[in-house]
Amino acid sequence: MRVAFFGLGIMGHAMATNLVKAGHEVTVWNRTPGKLVEGAGVAPTPAAAAQGAEVVWLCVSDTAAVEQILFGAEGIEQAMAEGMIIADSSTISPSATVKFADRAHAKGVGYVDAPMTGSKIGAANGTLIFMVGGDAATIERLNPLFAAMGKKIFRMGETGKGQATKLAMNLQIALIFEGFAEALTLATKLGVDPKQLVSLIEATMVRSGVVEYKAPFVLERDFTPNFPLRLMHKDIRLTLEAAKEARVRLPALETVEEIYDLATEEGHQDLDYAATLTLLEKWAGVQVKGEAA
Ligand code: NA7
């Protein structure tokens, strides 16, 4: 398929690379010039990249970035043509997604929100899991592209429901990790070996995919970003906004947001979100370490 891909960050670069590998004709655009994908063409503006594309796929930071690329100066809107499909893998506001989709539909363009999970490794291996919102027939047309980048897709409902699901998923990741980080901090302060604690967690019902994935990095004190803290912080804010719109209270997430605010004030925004642990450590006056760290 002829695909225009927007956003060559940690996730987008790997996703566009997998589209090329699967034989699709890909043109890329990135805000900061110079990021390239081997085997893909590169365009100077979003409109130029989208010209003649069957599908345009976005994977950028936030709601404002998606709006800018779609509807800003030299945006995709100028190249929208009947039958084109927009797929958005960025994590953004569900209500803004519905508005963007309405504007696209008015031009005969399909719109699918397709945020994903699987982190940097899943993007590189083509094993992402997509949670998708949109019309079933439109989603079906995207199947060859989903297959190139991921291992499974879940259709969660109409447009916007993919984003709503993603927020509900990341809410859990943020809270599960916070629970793990608080447990490690307390146990360490009370004299328990954190490596032993992790072994116990893995042998009991307390285990979780989040802990399984993060524990080795934490025990090695490797906070290089798989999922940058600034993006989890953004997702927490999006989740609290969506909750406010829907008149839902999320007291635990509100508390965790404060930890992300403080971690950002400390300058940790470009580290992995696991670096929120370092605040708990500072307050407790301990450092969580595996033997190797
Ligand atoms: P990264 O690695 O931070 O990459 C973000 C990308 O978004 C990168 O290509 C940025 O371009 C681009 N970006 C950011 N702001 C803008 C604006 N205003 N206009 C155009 N492009 C922009 O994020 P990930 O790849 O880890 O994640 C991407 C999304 O998936 C995000 O929503 C996550 O929550 C899930 P740059 O190179 O900085 O010019």
CSV table of C-alpha atoms and ligand atoms in Angstrom, one decimal:
chain,number,residue,atom,x,y,z
A,1,MET,CA,0.0,0.0,0.0
A,2,ARG,CA,1.1,3.6,-0.4
A,3,VAL,CA,1.6,4.9,3.1
A,4,ALA,CA,2.7,8.3,4.4
A,5,PHE,CA,4.1,8.0,7.9
A,6,PHE,CA,4.4,10.9,10.3
A,7,GLY,CA,6.6,11.0,13.4
A,8,LEU,CA,9.9,9.1,13.6
A,9,GLY,CA,10.4,9.0,17.3
A,10,ILE,CA,11.2,5.9,19.4
A,11,MET,CA,8.0,4.1,18.3
A,12,GLY,CA,7.4,5.7,14.9
A,13,HIS,CA,10.8,5.0,13.4
A,14,ALA,CA,10.5,1.3,14.2
A,15,MET,CA,7.0,1.1,12.9
A,16,ALA,CA,7.8,2.8,9.6
A,17,THR,CA,10.8,0.6,9.2
A,18,ASN,CA,8.6,-2.5,9.5
A,19,LEU,CA,6.1,-1.1,6.9
A,20,VAL,CA,9.0,-0.8,4.5
A,21,LYS,CA,10.3,-4.3,5.3
A,22,ALA,CA,6.8,-5.7,4.6
A,23,GLY,CA,7.0,-4.2,1.1
A,24,HIS,CA,4.8,-1.1,1.4
A,25,GLU,CA,5.6,2.1,-0.4
A,26,VAL,CA,6.4,4.5,2.4
A,27,THR,CA,7.0,8.2,2.5
A,28,VAL,CA,8.0,9.7,5.8
A,29,TRP,CA,7.8,13.2,7.4
A,30,ASN,CA,9.3,14.3,10.7
A,31,ARG,CA,9.1,17.7,12.3
A,32,THR,CA,12.8,17.8,12.9
A,33,PRO,CA,14.4,17.1,9.5
A,34,GLY,CA,17.2,14.6,9.2
A,35,LYS,CA,15.4,11.5,10.7
A,36,LEU,CA,15.2,9.0,7.9
A,37,VAL,CA,13.9,5.4,7.3
A,38,GLU,CA,16.0,3.2,5.0
A,39,GLY,CA,14.0,2.4,1.9
A,40,ALA,CA,11.4,5.1,2.5
A,41,GLY,CA,11.0,8.4,0.6
A,42,VAL,CA,11.1,11.6,2.6
A,43,ALA,CA,8.8,14.7,2.1
A,44,PRO,CA,9.3,18.3,3.1
A,45,THR,CA,5.8,18.9,4.5
A,46,PRO,CA,2.9,16.8,5.8
A,47,ALA,CA,0.8,17.8,2.8
A,48,ALA,CA,3.5,16.7,0.4
A,49,ALA,CA,4.0,13.4,2.2
A,50,ALA,CA,0.2,12.6,2.1
A,51,GLN,CA,-0.2,13.5,-1.5
A,52,GLY,CA,-1.5,10.4,-3.3
A,53,ALA,CA,-1.2,8.2,-0.2
A,54,GLU,CA,-3.9,5.5,0.5
A,55,VAL,CA,-3.2,5.6,4.2
A,56,VAL,CA,-1.6,8.3,6.4
A,57,TRP,CA,-0.3,7.0,9.7
A,58,LEU,CA,0.7,9.2,12.6
A,59,CYS,CA,2.8,8.5,15.7
A,60,VAL,CA,3.6,11.8,17.4
A,61,SER,CA,3.7,13.0,20.9
A,62,ASP,CA,0.4,14.6,21.8
A,63,THR,CA,-3.0,16.0,20.8
A,64,ALA,CA,-1.5,19.4,19.6
A,65,ALA,CA,1.0,17.6,17.4
A,66,VAL,CA,-1.7,15.5,15.7
A,67,GLU,CA,-3.9,18.6,15.2
A,68,GLN,CA,-0.9,20.5,13.7
A,69,ILE,CA,0.0,17.8,11.3
A,70,LEU,CA,-3.6,17.2,10.2
A,71,PHE,CA,-5.0,20.7,10.0
A,72,GLY,CA,-2.1,23.1,10.4
A,73,ALA,CA,-0.2,25.1,7.7
A,74,GLU,CA,0.9,22.6,5.0
A,75,GLY,CA,-1.0,19.9,6.9
A,76,ILE,CA,-2.4,16.6,5.6
A,77,GLU,CA,-5.8,18.3,5.1
A,78,GLN,CA,-4.6,19.9,1.9
A,79,ALA,CA,-3.9,16.4,0.4
A,80,MET,CA,-7.1,14.7,1.8
A,81,ALA,CA,-8.8,12.8,-0.9
A,82,GLU,CA,-12.0,10.6,-0.9
A,83,GLY,CA,-11.2,7.0,0.2
A,84,MET,CA,-8.0,7.9,2.1
A,85,ILE,CA,-7.6,6.6,5.6
A,86,ILE,CA,-6.0,8.3,8.5
A,87,ALA,CA,-4.7,6.1,11.3
A,88,ASP,CA,-3.4,7.6,14.5
A,89,SER,CA,-1.1,5.6,16.8
A,90,SER,CA,-0.2,8.6,19.0
A,91,THR,CA,-1.8,8.6,22.5
A,92,ILE,CA,-4.1,11.6,22.5
A,93,SER,CA,-7.4,12.9,23.8
A,94,PRO,CA,-10.4,10.7,23.0
A,95,SER,CA,-12.7,13.7,22.6
A,96,ALA,CA,-10.3,15.6,20.3
A,97,THR,CA,-10.0,12.4,18.3
A,98,VAL,CA,-13.8,12.4,17.6
A,99,LYS,CA,-13.5,16.0,16.4
A,100,PHE,CA,-10.6,15.3,14.1
A,101,ALA,CA,-12.4,12.3,12.7
A,102,ASP,CA,-15.6,14.4,12.0
A,103,ARG,CA,-13.5,16.8,10.0
A,104,ALA,CA,-11.9,14.0,8.1
A,105,HIS,CA,-15.2,12.2,7.4
A,106,ALA,CA,-16.6,15.5,6.0
A,107,LYS,CA,-14.0,15.1,3.2
A,108,GLY,CA,-14.7,11.4,2.6
A,109,VAL,CA,-11.7,10.3,4.6
A,110,GLY,CA,-11.8,7.4,7.0
A,111,TYR,CA,-10.3,7.8,10.5
A,112,VAL,CA,-9.1,5.1,12.8
A,113,ASP,CA,-7.5,5.7,16.2
A,114,ALA,CA,-5.0,3.0,16.8
A,115,PRO,CA,-2.8,3.5,19.9
A,116,MET,CA,-0.7,0.6,20.8
A,117,THR,CA,1.2,-1.1,23.6
A,118,GLY,CA,4.3,-3.2,23.5
A,119,SER,CA,7.0,-0.5,24.1
A,120,LYS,CA,10.2,0.1,22.1
A,121,ILE,CA,10.9,-3.7,21.9
A,122,GLY,CA,7.4,-4.5,20.5
A,123,ALA,CA,7.8,-1.7,17.9
A,124,ALA,CA,11.2,-3.0,16.8
A,125,ASN,CA,10.0,-6.7,16.6
A,126,GLY,CA,6.7,-5.9,15.0
A,127,THR,CA,4.8,-7.4,17.9
A,128,LEU,CA,2.8,-4.4,19.0
A,129,ILE,CA,-0.8,-4.8,20.2
A,130,PHE,CA,-3.2,-2.2,18.8
A,131,MET,CA,-6.4,-1.1,20.5
A,132,VAL,CA,-8.5,0.4,17.8
A,133,GLY,CA,-11.5,2.6,17.3
A,134,GLY,CA,-13.4,3.2,14.1
A,135,ASP,CA,-15.6,1.7,11.5
A,136,ALA,CA,-15.0,-2.1,11.1
A,137,ALA,CA,-14.7,-2.0,7.3
A,138,THR,CA,-12.2,0.8,7.4
A,139,ILE,CA,-10.1,-1.0,10.0
A,140,GLU,CA,-10.2,-4.2,7.9
A,141,ARG,CA,-8.6,-2.3,5.0
A,142,LEU,CA,-5.7,-1.5,7.3
A,143,ASN,CA,-5.1,-5.2,8.2
A,144,PRO,CA,-1.9,-5.6,6.0
A,145,LEU,CA,-0.4,-2.6,7.8
A,146,PHE,CA,-1.4,-3.8,11.3
A,147,ALA,CA,0.1,-7.2,10.4
A,148,ALA,CA,3.4,-5.6,9.4
A,149,MET,CA,3.8,-3.7,12.8
A,150,GLY,CA,2.0,-5.8,15.3
A,151,LYS,CA,0.8,-9.2,16.4
A,152,LYS,CA,-2.8,-8.5,17.5
A,153,ILE,CA,-5.5,-5.9,17.1
A,154,PHE,CA,-8.5,-5.4,19.4
A,155,ARG,CA,-11.4,-3.3,18.0
A,156,MET,CA,-12.8,-1.5,21.0
A,157,GLY,CA,-15.7,0.3,19.3
A,158,GLU,CA,-16.2,3.4,17.2
A,159,THR,CA,-13.7,6.3,16.7
A,160,GLY,CA,-12.3,7.5,20.0
A,161,LYS,CA,-12.7,4.2,21.8
A,162,GLY,CA,-9.1,3.1,21.0
A,163,GLN,CA,-7.8,6.2,22.7
A,164,ALA,CA,-10.2,5.8,25.6
A,165,THR,CA,-9.0,2.2,26.1
A,166,LYS,CA,-5.3,3.3,25.9
A,167,LEU,CA,-5.9,5.7,28.8
A,168,ALA,CA,-7.5,3.0,30.8
A,169,MET,CA,-4.6,0.8,30.1
A,170,ASN,CA,-1.9,3.3,31.0
A,171,LEU,CA,-3.7,4.3,34.1
A,172,GLN,CA,-3.1,0.7,35.3
A,173,ILE,CA,0.6,0.7,34.2
A,174,ALA,CA,1.2,3.9,36.1
A,175,LEU,CA,-0.5,2.6,39.3
A,176,ILE,CA,1.0,-0.9,39.1
A,177,PHE,CA,4.5,0.5,38.7
A,178,GLU,CA,3.9,2.9,41.5
A,179,GLY,CA,2.8,0.1,43.8
A,180,PHE,CA,6.0,-1.9,42.8
A,181,ALA,CA,8.2,1.2,43.3
A,182,GLU,CA,6.7,1.9,46.8
A,183,ALA,CA,7.1,-1.8,47.8
A,184,LEU,CA,10.7,-1.8,46.7
A,185,THR,CA,11.4,1.4,48.6
A,186,LEU,CA,9.8,0.2,51.8
A,187,ALA,CA,11.3,-3.3,51.7
A,188,THR,CA,14.8,-1.9,51.1
A,189,LYS,CA,14.4,0.6,54.0
A,190,LEU,CA,13.3,-2.3,56.2
A,191,GLY,CA,16.3,-4.3,55.2
A,192,VAL,CA,14.9,-6.7,52.7
A,193,ASP,CA,17.0,-7.5,49.6
A,194,PRO,CA,15.0,-6.1,46.6
A,195,LYS,CA,16.2,-8.9,44.3
A,196,GLN,CA,14.7,-11.5,46.7
A,197,LEU,CA,11.5,-9.5,46.8
A,198,VAL,CA,11.3,-9.5,43.0
A,199,SER,CA,11.9,-13.3,43.0
A,200,LEU,CA,9.0,-13.7,45.5
A,201,ILE,CA,6.7,-11.4,43.5
A,202,GLU,CA,7.4,-13.5,40.4
A,203,ALA,CA,6.4,-16.7,42.3
A,204,THR,CA,3.1,-15.3,43.6
A,205,MET,CA,-0.1,-13.8,42.5
A,206,VAL,CA,1.4,-10.3,43.0
A,207,ARG,CA,3.3,-10.8,39.7
A,208,SER,CA,2.4,-8.7,36.7
A,209,GLY,CA,3.6,-8.1,33.2
A,210,VAL,CA,4.6,-4.5,34.3
A,211,VAL,CA,6.8,-5.8,37.1
A,212,GLU,CA,8.2,-8.6,34.9
A,213,TYR,CA,9.2,-6.1,32.2
A,214,LYS,CA,10.5,-3.3,34.5
A,215,ALA,CA,12.2,-5.2,37.4
A,216,PRO,CA,15.5,-6.1,35.5
A,217,PHE,CA,15.9,-2.4,34.5
A,218,VAL,CA,15.1,-1.1,38.0
A,219,LEU,CA,17.5,-3.6,39.7
A,220,GLU,CA,20.3,-2.5,37.2
A,221,ARG,CA,19.3,1.1,37.8
A,222,ASP,CA,18.9,1.5,34.1
A,223,PHE,CA,16.5,4.4,33.5
A,224,THR,CA,17.2,4.9,29.8
A,225,PRO,CA,13.8,5.5,28.2
A,226,ASN,CA,11.7,2.7,26.9
A,227,PHE,CA,8.7,4.8,27.7
A,228,PRO,CA,9.8,8.3,28.6
A,229,LEU,CA,8.5,9.7,31.8
A,230,ARG,CA,7.3,12.9,30.0
A,231,LEU,CA,5.0,10.7,27.8
A,232,MET,CA,3.5,8.8,30.8
A,233,HIS,CA,3.0,12.1,32.5
A,234,LYS,CA,1.2,13.4,29.4
A,235,ASP,CA,-1.0,10.2,29.4
A,236,ILE,CA,-1.8,10.7,33.1
A,237,ARG,CA,-2.9,14.3,32.4
A,238,LEU,CA,-5.0,13.1,29.4
A,239,THR,CA,-6.6,10.4,31.6
A,240,LEU,CA,-7.5,12.9,34.3
A,241,GLU,CA,-8.9,15.3,31.7
A,242,ALA,CA,-11.0,12.5,30.1
A,243,ALA,CA,-12.2,11.5,33.6
A,244,LYS,CA,-13.2,15.1,34.4
A,245,GLU,CA,-15.1,15.3,31.1
A,246,ALA,CA,-16.9,12.1,32.0
A,247,ARG,CA,-17.4,13.1,35.7
A,248,VAL,CA,-15.3,10.2,37.0
A,249,ARG,CA,-13.1,10.5,40.1
A,250,LEU,CA,-9.6,8.8,40.0
A,251,PRO,CA,-8.1,9.6,43.4
A,252,ALA,CA,-5.1,7.2,43.1
A,253,LEU,CA,-4.1,8.6,39.7
A,254,GLU,CA,-4.4,12.1,41.0
A,255,THR,CA,-1.8,11.3,43.7
A,256,VAL,CA,0.5,9.6,41.2
A,257,GLU,CA,0.3,12.7,39.0
A,258,GLU,CA,1.9,14.7,41.8
A,259,ILE,CA,4.9,12.3,41.8
A,260,TYR,CA,5.2,12.8,38.0
A,261,ASP,CA,5.0,16.6,38.6
A,262,LEU,CA,7.8,16.4,41.1
A,263,ALA,CA,9.9,14.0,39.0
A,264,THR,CA,9.6,16.5,36.1
A,265,GLU,CA,10.7,19.4,38.4
A,266,GLU,CA,13.7,17.3,39.2
A,267,GLY,CA,14.6,17.1,35.5
A,268,HIS,CA,13.8,13.4,35.0
A,269,GLN,CA,11.3,13.9,32.1
A,270,ASP,CA,13.5,12.3,29.5
A,271,LEU,CA,14.3,9.2,31.6
A,272,ASP,CA,12.1,6.2,31.6
A,273,TYR,CA,9.0,6.5,33.8
A,274,ALA,CA,10.6,4.0,36.1
A,275,ALA,CA,12.8,6.9,37.3
A,276,THR,CA,9.8,8.0,39.5
A,277,LEU,CA,11.3,5.4,41.9
A,278,THR,CA,14.2,7.8,42.6
A,279,LEU,CA,11.9,10.3,44.2
A,280,LEU,CA,10.6,7.7,46.7
A,281,GLU,CA,14.2,6.7,47.3
A,282,LYS,CA,15.2,10.2,48.0
A,283,TRP,CA,12.3,10.7,50.5
A,284,ALA,CA,13.2,7.4,52.2
A,285,GLY,CA,16.9,7.9,52.2
A,286,VAL,CA,17.6,4.5,50.5
A,287,GLN,CA,18.6,3.2,47.1
A,288,VAL,CA,17.1,0.1,45.6
A,289,LYS,CA,19.8,-2.1,44.1
A,290,GLY,CA,20.2,-5.6,42.7
A,291,GLU,CA,23.5,-7.3,43.3
A,292,ALA,CA,24.9,-6.3,39.9
A,293,ALA,CA,24.1,-2.6,40.2
B,1,NA7,P1,9.0,10.3,20.9
B,1,NA7,O1,10.2,9.4,20.7
B,1,NA7,O2,9.1,11.4,21.9
B,1,NA7,O3,8.7,10.9,19.4
B,1,NA7,C1,7.7,11.9,19.3
B,1,NA7,C2,7.6,12.2,17.8
B,1,NA7,O4,6.5,13.2,17.7
B,1,NA7,C3,8.8,12.8,17.2
B,1,NA7,O5,8.8,12.4,15.8
B,1,NA7,C4,8.5,14.3,17.3
B,1,NA7,O6,9.2,15.0,16.3
B,1,NA7,C5,7.1,14.3,17.0
B,1,NA7,N1,6.4,15.6,17.5
B,1,NA7,C6,6.4,16.1,18.7
B,1,NA7,N2,5.7,17.3,18.7
B,1,NA7,C7,5.4,17.5,17.5
B,1,NA7,C8,4.7,18.6,16.8
B,1,NA7,N3,4.2,19.6,17.5
B,1,NA7,N4,4.5,18.5,15.5
B,1,NA7,C9,5.0,17.5,14.8
B,1,NA7,N5,5.7,16.4,15.3
B,1,NA7,C10,5.8,16.5,16.6
B,1,NA7,O7,7.7,9.4,21.2
B,1,NA7,P2,7.4,7.9,21.0
B,1,NA7,O8,7.7,7.5,19.6
B,1,NA7,O9,7.9,7.1,22.1
B,1,NA7,O10,5.8,7.9,21.2
B,1,NA7,C11,4.9,8.5,20.2
B,1,NA7,C12,3.5,8.3,20.6
B,1,NA7,O11,3.1,7.0,20.8
B,1,NA7,C13,3.1,9.1,21.9
B,1,NA7,O12,1.8,9.6,21.8
B,1,NA7,C14,3.2,8.0,22.9
B,1,NA7,O13,2.4,8.4,24.1
B,1,NA7,C15,2.7,6.8,22.2
B,1,NA7,P3,10.7,15.6,16.5
B,1,NA7,O14,11.7,14.6,16.1
B,1,NA7,O15,10.8,15.9,18.0
B,1,NA7,O16,10.7,16.8,15.7
